[in-house]
Amino acid sequence: MQNNKKQKLNLNIFFRLPIKKQEKIMAEVAGEANKDQLALVKRYEKQFGKTEEAGSL
């Protein structure tokens, strides 16, 4: 999955994979999503300034 970030996995094939392989793929996807989210937050903070954390009222 790491070789081609734009690669799409057929869900029928995914669910036929062994559980450990599914977990590995999901961990990779979650890691990439976390990196993307952090980059988005940093870009937002740079453009609009830092926001208060939720629940800090």
Protein backbone atom coordinates (compact mmCIF):
# COMPACT_ATOMS: atom_id res chain seq x y z
CA MET A 1 0.00 0.00 0.00
CA GLN A 2 2.89 2.32 0.76
CA ASN A 3 4.32 2.10 -2.77
CA ASN A 4 1.32 3.78 -4.37
CA LYS A 5 -0.61 6.12 -2.08
CA LYS A 6 -3.35 6.62 -4.68
CA GLN A 7 -3.91 2.85 -5.02
CA LYS A 8 -7.47 1.78 -4.35
CA LEU A 9 -8.16 -1.57 -2.77
CA ASN A 10 -11.20 -3.54 -3.84
CA LEU A 11 -13.27 -4.17 -0.70
CA ASN A 12 -14.16 -7.69 -1.79
CA ILE A 13 -10.44 -8.48 -2.01
CA PHE A 14 -9.69 -6.65 1.25
CA PHE A 15 -12.17 -8.71 3.26
CA ARG A 16 -10.72 -11.94 1.86
CA LEU A 17 -7.26 -11.05 3.16
CA PRO A 18 -6.03 -12.52 6.45
CA ILE A 19 -6.97 -10.44 9.50
CA LYS A 20 -3.32 -9.51 10.22
CA LYS A 21 -2.93 -8.14 6.66
CA GLN A 22 -6.17 -6.16 7.03
CA GLU A 23 -4.90 -4.72 10.33
CA LYS A 24 -1.58 -3.76 8.73
CA ILE A 25 -3.34 -1.99 5.86
CA MET A 26 -5.69 -0.17 8.23
CA ALA A 27 -2.78 0.96 10.42
CA GLU A 28 -0.99 2.36 7.36
CA VAL A 29 -4.12 4.15 6.19
CA ALA A 30 -4.77 5.58 9.66
CA GLY A 31 -1.17 6.79 9.90
CA GLU A 32 -1.43 8.56 6.55
CA ALA A 33 -4.78 10.09 7.56
CA ASN A 34 -3.25 11.37 10.81
CA LYS A 35 -0.36 12.98 8.89
CA ASP A 36 -2.80 14.60 6.46
CA GLN A 37 -4.96 15.89 9.32
CA LEU A 38 -1.96 17.37 11.13
CA ALA A 39 -0.81 19.11 7.95
CA LEU A 40 -4.31 20.53 7.49
CA VAL A 41 -4.45 21.82 11.07
CA LYS A 42 -1.03 23.46 10.70
CA ARG A 43 -2.07 25.09 7.43
CA TYR A 44 -5.29 26.34 9.07
CA GLU A 45 -3.41 27.73 12.08
CA LYS A 46 -0.93 29.49 9.81
CA GLN A 47 -3.75 31.10 7.83
CA PHE A 48 -6.27 31.88 10.60
CA GLY A 49 -4.30 31.66 13.85
CA LYS A 50 -4.42 29.06 16.57
CA THR A 51 -7.85 28.19 17.97
CA GLU A 52 -8.74 27.31 21.56
CA GLU A 53 -8.90 23.65 22.43
CA ALA A 54 -12.32 22.13 22.89
CA GLY A 55 -13.46 21.99 26.48
CA SER A 56 -11.16 24.76 27.70
CA LEU A 57 -13.97 27.14 28.66
